Coordinates of C-alpha atoms in Angstrom, one line a residue:
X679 CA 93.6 98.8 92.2
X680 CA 92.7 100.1 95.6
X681 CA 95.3 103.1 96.4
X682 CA 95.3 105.1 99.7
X683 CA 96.5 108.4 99.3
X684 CA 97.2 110.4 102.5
X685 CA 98.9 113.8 103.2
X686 CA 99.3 116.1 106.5
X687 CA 97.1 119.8 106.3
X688 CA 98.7 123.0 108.3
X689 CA 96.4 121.9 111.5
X690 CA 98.0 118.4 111.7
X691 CA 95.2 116.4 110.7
X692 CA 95.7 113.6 108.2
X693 CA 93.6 113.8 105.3
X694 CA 93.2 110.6 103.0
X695 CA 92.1 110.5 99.4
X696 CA 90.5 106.9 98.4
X697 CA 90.9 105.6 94.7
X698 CA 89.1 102.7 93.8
X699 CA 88.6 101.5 90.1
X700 CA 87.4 104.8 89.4
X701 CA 85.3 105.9 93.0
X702 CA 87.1 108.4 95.2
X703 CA 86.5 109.6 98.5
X704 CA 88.0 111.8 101.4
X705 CA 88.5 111.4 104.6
X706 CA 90.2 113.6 107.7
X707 CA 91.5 112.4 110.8
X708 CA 92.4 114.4 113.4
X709 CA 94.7 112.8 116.6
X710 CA 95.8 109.8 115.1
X711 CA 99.0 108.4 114.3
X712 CA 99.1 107.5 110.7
X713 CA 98.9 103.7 111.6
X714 CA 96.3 104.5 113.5
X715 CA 94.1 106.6 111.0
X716 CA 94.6 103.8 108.5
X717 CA 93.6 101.4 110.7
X718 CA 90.2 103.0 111.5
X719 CA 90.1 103.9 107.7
X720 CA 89.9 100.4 106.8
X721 CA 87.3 99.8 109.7
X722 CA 85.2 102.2 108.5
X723 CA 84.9 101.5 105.3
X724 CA 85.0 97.5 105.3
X725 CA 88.5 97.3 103.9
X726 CA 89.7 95.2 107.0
X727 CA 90.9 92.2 104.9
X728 CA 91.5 94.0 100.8
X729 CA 95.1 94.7 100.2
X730 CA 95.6 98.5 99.9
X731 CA 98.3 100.6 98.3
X732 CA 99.6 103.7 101.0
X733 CA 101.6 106.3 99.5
X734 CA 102.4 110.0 100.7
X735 CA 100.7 112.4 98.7
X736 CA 103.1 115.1 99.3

């Protein structure tokens, strides 16, 4: 199950956390809008057509 994890740091920045059947990875983003960030996420990582779980970290 591919779940994308996200949550906001003091700076503003969003910071994602990847899970993936056991792989996880970061990434920041810094000036985005959240639909934004995922949107270059998923371009970034070749997710542009899988079906991906958001939810707020905290």
């Amino acid at each position: 199950m591919k779940i994308l994890f996200y949550y906001y740091n003091s700076q503003g920045s969003i910071i994602f956390c990847y899970s993936e059947n056991g792989y996880y990875t970061d990434c920041t983003y810094m000036g985005y809008t959240l639909r934004e960030a995922v949107k270059k996420f998923r371009q970034d990582n070749n997710l542009r057509y899988k079906h991906i779980t958001v939810k707020k970290l905290y």
